[in-house]
Amino acid sequence: TQIARVSAKGGFLKAERDRLANEIVSLRSLPLPKATSILSKNPVSRPANADEFHFELRRNRIGYIDLERLLELAKSDAQARLRLAERSGVLASQVGPVGSYQLSYVLGRAQTGIEELMERHNIRFDLRGWEVVPTSESRGETYESTRSPISEYARAINRLSPGRSVVTMWVYPDSFALYRRLRDELNERGLSVAARPLPEGMTIRASP
């Protein structure tokens, strides 16, 4: 009885082996799949050496943050206020709005050497950080609105240069589907897109 049982099991294994061998032969006869590029146009942990355009994705709406213009206003504002900050060594202010966003920033006195301490006019300040401050809860545009060539999003996107411009999208949890849709569209235009996920309630901020 034991010999019969082992023989039956051996016959089953042989049949399974033959079936798999035939399947391998069939697979080898199939044409090779078309080669696809593994190059991603979405930068990961890579500094952008190009023009950066920033967008906020929240409540399924797209808001354009003209960060370049806001930082220019902060620079002009800081130059006018620096004398007032010499005693405390810290300068905090807010500029804007530009569109639906303002910018709060903080400057701090830079580390100085003995030569700079001896010459007061050499005191230097560095940017410690900035924070984007929205001016409206209903800011931004719906995806359907951005299809219009005169929408804020469309006008900003049309300024982008493939191979040079990088899009940074600050994405809240309710807008990841919208992010993926926009990312794919921008990738098709040859543009790099980076996502910066944010938990609900956290503001858009950065520092050196």
PDB file of C-alpha atoms in Angstrom:
ATOM      1  CA  THR A   1       0.000   0.000   0.000  1.00  0.00           C
ATOM      2  CA  GLN A   2       2.811   2.405   0.889  1.00  0.00           C
ATOM      3  CA  ILE A   3       4.645   1.658  -2.392  1.00  0.00           C
ATOM      4  CA  ALA A   4       1.448   2.306  -4.362  1.00  0.00           C
ATOM      5  CA  ARG A   5       0.893   5.602  -2.546  1.00  0.00           C
ATOM      6  CA  VAL A   6       4.461   6.770  -3.233  1.00  0.00           C
ATOM      7  CA  SER A   7       4.214   5.685  -6.887  1.00  0.00           C
ATOM      8  CA  ALA A   8       0.984   7.662  -7.297  1.00  0.00           C
ATOM      9  CA  LYS A   9       2.561  10.747  -5.741  1.00  0.00           C
ATOM     10  CA  GLY A  10       5.572  10.367  -8.040  1.00  0.00           C
ATOM     11  CA  GLY A  11       3.293  10.141 -11.059  1.00  0.00           C
ATOM     12  CA  PHE A  12       1.509  13.339  -9.980  1.00  0.00           C
ATOM     13  CA  LEU A  13       4.810  15.205  -9.544  1.00  0.00           C
ATOM     14  CA  LYS A  14       6.013  14.038 -12.961  1.00  0.00           C
ATOM     15  CA  ALA A  15       2.809  15.263 -14.604  1.00  0.00           C
ATOM     16  CA  GLU A  16       3.155  18.636 -12.832  1.00  0.00           C
ATOM     17  CA  ARG A  17       6.788  18.885 -13.949  1.00  0.00           C
ATOM     18  CA  ASP A  18       5.831  18.179 -17.562  1.00  0.00           C
ATOM     19  CA  ARG A  19       3.036  20.788 -17.388  1.00  0.00           C
ATOM     20  CA  LEU A  20       5.431  23.447 -16.090  1.00  0.00           C
ATOM     21  CA  ALA A  21       8.020  22.547 -18.744  1.00  0.00           C
ATOM     22  CA  ASN A  22       5.412  23.028 -21.482  1.00  0.00           C
ATOM     23  CA  GLU A  23       4.372  26.348 -19.938  1.00  0.00           C
ATOM     24  CA  ILE A  24       7.996  27.567 -19.949  1.00  0.00           C
ATOM     25  CA  VAL A  25       8.337  26.633 -23.625  1.00  0.00           C
ATOM     26  CA  SER A  26       5.160  28.608 -24.402  1.00  0.00           C
ATOM     27  CA  LEU A  27       6.368  31.656 -22.484  1.00  0.00           C
ATOM     28  CA  ARG A  28       9.730  31.618 -24.266  1.00  0.00           C
ATOM     29  CA  SER A  29       7.951  31.710 -27.625  1.00  0.00           C
ATOM     30  CA  LEU A  30       6.104  34.950 -26.763  1.00  0.00           C
ATOM     31  CA  PRO A  31       7.478  38.274 -28.116  1.00  0.00           C
ATOM     32  CA  LEU A  32       9.487  40.357 -25.648  1.00  0.00           C
ATOM     33  CA  PRO A  33       7.594  43.247 -24.019  1.00  0.00           C
ATOM     34  CA  LYS A  34       8.202  46.713 -25.390  1.00  0.00           C
ATOM     35  CA  ALA A  35      11.020  48.513 -23.580  1.00  0.00           C
ATOM     36  CA  THR A  36       9.892  51.353 -21.331  1.00  0.00           C
ATOM     37  CA  SER A  37      11.952  54.124 -19.831  1.00  0.00           C
ATOM     38  CA  ILE A  38      12.608  53.968 -16.091  1.00  0.00           C
ATOM     39  CA  LEU A  39      13.603  57.626 -16.002  1.00  0.00           C
ATOM     40  CA  SER A  40      11.355  59.515 -13.613  1.00  0.00           C
ATOM     41  CA  LYS A  41      10.656  63.179 -14.189  1.00  0.00           C
ATOM     42  CA  ASN A  42       9.754  63.589 -10.534  1.00  0.00           C
ATOM     43  CA  PRO A  43      12.843  64.703  -8.567  1.00  0.00           C
ATOM     44  CA  VAL A  44      13.407  62.912  -5.277  1.00  0.00           C
ATOM     45  CA  SER A  45      15.690  64.511  -2.684  1.00  0.00           C
ATOM     46  CA  ARG A  46      17.370  66.562  -5.365  1.00  0.00           C
ATOM     47  CA  PRO A  47      17.870  70.332  -5.184  1.00  0.00           C
ATOM     48  CA  ALA A  48      16.351  72.231  -8.073  1.00  0.00           C
ATOM     49  CA  ASN A  49      18.914  74.095 -10.170  1.00  0.00           C
ATOM     50  CA  ALA A  50      16.190  75.782 -12.202  1.00  0.00           C
ATOM     51  CA  ASP A  51      13.119  77.996 -12.008  1.00  0.00           C
ATOM     52  CA  GLU A  52      10.743  76.774  -9.328  1.00  0.00           C
ATOM     53  CA  PHE A  53       6.986  77.295  -9.497  1.00  0.00           C
ATOM     54  CA  HIS A  54       4.950  76.561  -6.369  1.00  0.00           C
ATOM     55  CA  PHE A  55       1.336  75.458  -6.073  1.00  0.00           C
ATOM     56  CA  GLU A  56      -0.888  74.603  -3.118  1.00  0.00           C
ATOM     57  CA  LEU A  57      -3.304  71.669  -3.521  1.00  0.00           C
ATOM     58  CA  ARG A  58      -6.010  71.771  -0.863  1.00  0.00           C
ATOM     59  CA  ARG A  59      -9.703  70.852  -0.840  1.00  0.00           C
ATOM     60  CA  ASN A  60      -9.295  69.773  -4.466  1.00  0.00           C
ATOM     61  CA  ARG A  61      -8.373  73.307  -5.463  1.00  0.00           C
ATOM     62  CA  ILE A  62      -5.151  74.584  -7.011  1.00  0.00           C
ATOM     63  CA  GLY A  63      -3.555  77.804  -5.776  1.00  0.00           C
ATOM     64  CA  TYR A  64      -0.547  79.424  -7.410  1.00  0.00           C
ATOM     65  CA  ILE A  65       2.033  80.738  -4.914  1.00  0.00           C
ATOM     66  CA  ASP A  66       4.224  83.369  -6.561  1.00  0.00           C
ATOM     67  CA  LEU A  67       7.046  82.673  -4.141  1.00  0.00           C
ATOM     68  CA  GLU A  68       9.636  84.470  -6.242  1.00  0.00           C
ATOM     69  CA  ARG A  69       7.663  87.719  -6.104  1.00  0.00           C
ATOM     70  CA  LEU A  70       6.949  87.309  -2.380  1.00  0.00           C
ATOM     71  CA  LEU A  71      10.651  86.808  -1.620  1.00  0.00           C
ATOM     72  CA  GLU A  72      11.491  89.915  -3.652  1.00  0.00           C
ATOM     73  CA  LEU A  73       9.034  91.898  -1.498  1.00  0.00           C
ATOM     74  CA  ALA A  74      10.571  90.383   1.641  1.00  0.00           C
ATOM     75  CA  LYS A  75      14.044  91.458   0.530  1.00  0.00           C
ATOM     76  CA  SER A  76      12.917  95.048  -0.078  1.00  0.00           C
ATOM     77  CA  ASP A  77      11.012  95.098   3.206  1.00  0.00           C
ATOM     78  CA  ALA A  78      13.997  93.742   5.140  1.00  0.00           C
ATOM     79  CA  GLN A  79      16.352  96.363   3.728  1.00  0.00           C
ATOM     80  CA  ALA A  80      14.061  99.077   5.077  1.00  0.00           C
ATOM     81  CA  ARG A  81      13.785  97.462   8.525  1.00  0.00           C
ATOM     82  CA  LEU A  82      17.321  96.230   9.235  1.00  0.00           C
ATOM     83  CA  ARG A  83      18.372  99.283  11.232  1.00  0.00           C
ATOM     84  CA  LEU A  84      15.588  98.583  13.704  1.00  0.00           C
ATOM     85  CA  ALA A  85      16.817  95.035  14.178  1.00  0.00           C
ATOM     86  CA  GLU A  86      20.452  95.760  15.045  1.00  0.00           C
ATOM     87  CA  ARG A  87      19.883  95.630  18.807  1.00  0.00           C
ATOM     88  CA  SER A  88      17.839  92.445  19.001  1.00  0.00           C
ATOM     89  CA  GLY A  89      19.601  90.635  16.173  1.00  0.00           C
ATOM     90  CA  VAL A  90      16.258  89.280  14.887  1.00  0.00           C
ATOM     91  CA  LEU A  91      13.862  90.704  12.317  1.00  0.00           C
ATOM     92  CA  ALA A  92      10.372  89.301  11.722  1.00  0.00           C
ATOM     93  CA  SER A  93       7.931  90.784   9.246  1.00  0.00           C
ATOM     94  CA  GLN A  94       5.215  90.004   6.722  1.00  0.00           C
ATOM     95  CA  VAL A  95       4.763  91.105   3.110  1.00  0.00           C
ATOM     96  CA  GLY A  96       2.108  90.791   0.424  1.00  0.00           C
ATOM     97  CA  PRO A  97      -0.387  89.734  -0.536  1.00  0.00           C
ATOM     98  CA  VAL A  98       0.517  88.516  -3.999  1.00  0.00           C
ATOM     99  CA  GLY A  99      -2.558  86.737  -5.287  1.00  0.00           C
ATOM    100  CA  SER A 100      -4.077  84.864  -2.359  1.00  0.00           C
ATOM    101  CA  TYR A 101      -0.902  84.586  -0.275  1.00  0.00           C
ATOM    102  CA  GLN A 102       1.261  86.646   2.040  1.00  0.00           C
ATOM    103  CA  LEU A 103       4.738  85.754   3.288  1.00  0.00           C
ATOM    104  CA  SER A 104       6.013  85.908   6.859  1.00  0.00           C
ATOM    105  CA  TYR A 105       9.774  85.783   7.226  1.00  0.00           C
ATOM    106  CA  VAL A 106      12.433  85.878   9.932  1.00  0.00           C
ATOM    107  CA  LEU A 107      15.993  87.176   9.577  1.00  0.00           C
ATOM    108  CA  GLY A 108      18.698  86.617  12.159  1.00  0.00           C
ATOM    109  CA  ARG A 109      22.109  88.163  12.658  1.00  0.00           C
ATOM    110  CA  ALA A 110      24.728  85.987  10.974  1.00  0.00           C
ATOM    111  CA  GLN A 111      27.708  84.536  12.808  1.00  0.00           C
ATOM    112  CA  THR A 112      30.454  87.164  12.771  1.00  0.00           C
ATOM    113  CA  GLY A 113      34.206  87.144  12.967  1.00  0.00           C
ATOM    114  CA  ILE A 114      36.391  89.561  14.955  1.00  0.00           C
ATOM    115  CA  GLU A 115      36.801  91.869  11.961  1.00  0.00           C
ATOM    116  CA  GLU A 116      33.031  92.252  11.556  1.00  0.00           C
ATOM    117  CA  LEU A 117      32.571  92.915  15.257  1.00  0.00           C
ATOM    118  CA  MET A 118      35.082  95.772  15.050  1.00  0.00           C
ATOM    119  CA  GLU A 119      33.279  97.380  12.113  1.00  0.00           C
ATOM    120  CA  ARG A 120      29.598  97.900  12.854  1.00  0.00           C
ATOM    121  CA  HIS A 121      28.611  98.477   9.241  1.00  0.00           C
ATOM    122  CA  ASN A 122      29.612  94.899   8.403  1.00  0.00           C
ATOM    123  CA  ILE A 123      26.781  93.349  10.445  1.00  0.00           C
ATOM    124  CA  ARG A 124      25.030  90.804   8.219  1.00  0.00           C
ATOM    125  CA  PHE A 125      21.633  89.090   8.471  1.00  0.00           C
ATOM    126  CA  ASP A 126      20.615  85.700   7.072  1.00  0.00           C
ATOM    127  CA  LEU A 127      17.174  84.306   6.279  1.00  0.00           C
ATOM    128  CA  ARG A 128      16.129  81.957   9.101  1.00  0.00           C
ATOM    129  CA  GLY A 129      12.847  80.850   7.540  1.00  0.00           C
ATOM    130  CA  TRP A 130       9.605  81.814   5.831  1.00  0.00           C
ATOM    131  CA  GLU A 131       5.944  80.831   5.968  1.00  0.00           C
ATOM    132  CA  VAL A 132       3.206  81.249   3.367  1.00  0.00           C
ATOM    133  CA  VAL A 133       0.103  82.855   4.887  1.00  0.00           C
ATOM    134  CA  PRO A 134      -3.152  82.375   2.904  1.00  0.00           C
ATOM    135  CA  THR A 135      -5.563  85.305   2.790  1.00  0.00           C
ATOM    136  CA  SER A 136      -8.748  83.337   2.028  1.00  0.00           C
ATOM    137  CA  GLU A 137     -10.265  79.951   2.845  1.00  0.00           C
ATOM    138  CA  SER A 138     -11.800  79.762  -0.640  1.00  0.00           C
ATOM    139  CA  ARG A 139      -8.512  80.331  -2.435  1.00  0.00           C
ATOM    140  CA  GLY A 140      -7.441  78.449  -5.540  1.00  0.00           C
ATOM    141  CA  GLU A 141      -9.242  77.089  -8.590  1.00  0.00           C
ATOM    142  CA  THR A 142     -11.016  73.838  -9.351  1.00  0.00           C
ATOM    143  CA  TYR A 143      -9.510  71.446 -11.876  1.00  0.00           C
ATOM    144  CA  GLU A 144     -12.254  72.341 -14.349  1.00  0.00           C
ATOM    145  CA  SER A 145     -11.458  76.063 -13.981  1.00  0.00           C
ATOM    146  CA  THR A 146      -7.802  75.465 -14.842  1.00  0.00           C
ATOM    147  CA  ARG A 147      -8.796  74.229 -18.297  1.00  0.00           C
ATOM    148  CA  SER A 148      -9.434  77.848 -19.245  1.00  0.00           C
ATOM    149  CA  PRO A 149      -6.346  79.522 -20.808  1.00  0.00           C
ATOM    150  CA  ILE A 150      -6.991  82.645 -18.722  1.00  0.00           C
ATOM    151  CA  SER A 151      -7.031  80.806 -15.384  1.00  0.00           C
ATOM    152  CA  GLU A 152      -4.280  81.627 -12.901  1.00  0.00           C
ATOM    153  CA  TYR A 153      -2.957  78.069 -13.104  1.00  0.00           C
ATOM    154  CA  ALA A 154      -2.883  78.020 -16.920  1.00  0.00           C
ATOM    155  CA  ARG A 155      -1.116  81.382 -17.105  1.00  0.00           C
ATOM    156  CA  ALA A 156       1.529  80.195 -14.629  1.00  0.00           C
ATOM    157  CA  ILE A 157       2.036  76.840 -16.387  1.00  0.00           C
ATOM    158  CA  ASN A 158       2.445  78.518 -19.769  1.00  0.00           C
ATOM    159  CA  ARG A 159       5.504  80.328 -18.375  1.00  0.00           C
ATOM    160  CA  LEU A 160       7.284  77.035 -17.682  1.00  0.00           C
ATOM    161  CA  SER A 161      10.180  75.792 -19.783  1.00  0.00           C
ATOM    162  CA  PRO A 162      10.659  72.016 -20.226  1.00  0.00           C
ATOM    163  CA  GLY A 163      14.081  70.952 -18.996  1.00  0.00           C
ATOM    164  CA  ARG A 164      14.504  74.136 -16.983  1.00  0.00           C
ATOM    165  CA  SER A 165      11.438  74.695 -14.813  1.00  0.00           C
ATOM    166  CA  VAL A 166      10.512  72.565 -11.801  1.00  0.00           C
ATOM    167  CA  VAL A 167       7.000  72.460 -10.342  1.00  0.00           C
ATOM    168  CA  THR A 168       6.667  72.016  -6.573  1.00  0.00           C
ATOM    169  CA  MET A 169       3.220  71.077  -5.304  1.00  0.00           C
ATOM    170  CA  TRP A 170       2.411  71.347  -1.612  1.00  0.00           C
ATOM    171  CA  VAL A 171      -0.261  68.672  -1.215  1.00  0.00           C
ATOM    172  CA  TYR A 172      -2.758  68.241   1.611  1.00  0.00           C
ATOM    173  CA  PRO A 173      -4.290  64.780   2.262  1.00  0.00           C
ATOM    174  CA  ASP A 174      -7.572  65.541   0.477  1.00  0.00           C
ATOM    175  CA  SER A 175      -5.892  66.390  -2.843  1.00  0.00           C
ATOM    176  CA  PHE A 176      -3.542  63.515  -3.739  1.00  0.00           C
ATOM    177  CA  ALA A 177      -5.776  62.344  -6.609  1.00  0.00           C
ATOM    178  CA  LEU A 178      -5.702  65.864  -8.026  1.00  0.00           C
ATOM    179  CA  TYR A 179      -1.916  65.932  -7.627  1.00  0.00           C
ATOM    180  CA  ARG A 180      -1.462  62.708  -9.604  1.00  0.00           C
ATOM    181  CA  ARG A 181      -3.668  64.045 -12.400  1.00  0.00           C
ATOM    182  CA  LEU A 182      -1.746  67.316 -12.674  1.00  0.00           C
ATOM    183  CA  ARG A 183       1.620  65.561 -12.330  1.00  0.00           C
ATOM    184  CA  ASP A 184       0.883  63.247 -15.251  1.00  0.00           C
ATOM    185  CA  GLU A 185      -0.218  66.173 -17.430  1.00  0.00           C
ATOM    186  CA  LEU A 186       2.916  68.165 -16.619  1.00  0.00           C
ATOM    187  CA  ASN A 187       5.171  65.144 -17.161  1.00  0.00           C
ATOM    188  CA  GLU A 188       3.711  64.765 -20.651  1.00  0.00           C
ATOM    189  CA  ARG A 189       4.843  68.338 -21.311  1.00  0.00           C
ATOM    190  CA  GLY A 190       8.403  67.438 -20.287  1.00  0.00           C
ATOM    191  CA  LEU A 191       8.244  69.156 -16.892  1.00  0.00           C
ATOM    192  CA  SER A 192       9.607  67.870 -13.587  1.00  0.00           C
ATOM    193  CA  VAL A 193       7.170  67.762 -10.682  1.00  0.00           C
ATOM    194  CA  ALA A 194       7.950  67.372  -6.979  1.00  0.00           C
ATOM    195  CA  ALA A 195       5.354  66.732  -4.270  1.00  0.00           C
ATOM    196  CA  ARG A 196       5.645  68.004  -0.714  1.00  0.00           C
ATOM    197  CA  PRO A 197       2.909  66.291   1.328  1.00  0.00           C
ATOM    198  CA  LEU A 198       1.542  68.256   4.294  1.00  0.00           C
ATOM    199  CA  PRO A 199      -0.746  67.124   7.128  1.00  0.00           C
ATOM    200  CA  GLU A 200      -3.977  69.054   7.435  1.00  0.00           C
ATOM    201  CA  GLY A 201      -3.483  72.190   9.513  1.00  0.00           C
ATOM    202  CA  MET A 202       0.226  72.642   8.799  1.00  0.00           C
ATOM    203  CA  THR A 203       1.208  75.756   6.898  1.00  0.00           C
ATOM    204  CA  ILE A 204       3.627  75.921   3.982  1.00  0.00           C
ATOM    205  CA  ARG A 205       7.021  76.852   5.418  1.00  0.00           C
ATOM    206  CA  ALA A 206      10.719  76.369   4.784  1.00  0.00           C
ATOM    207  CA  SER A 207      14.119  77.290   6.140  1.00  0.00           C
ATOM    208  CA  PRO A 208      17.751  76.963   4.999  1.00  0.00           C
TER     209      PRO A 208
END
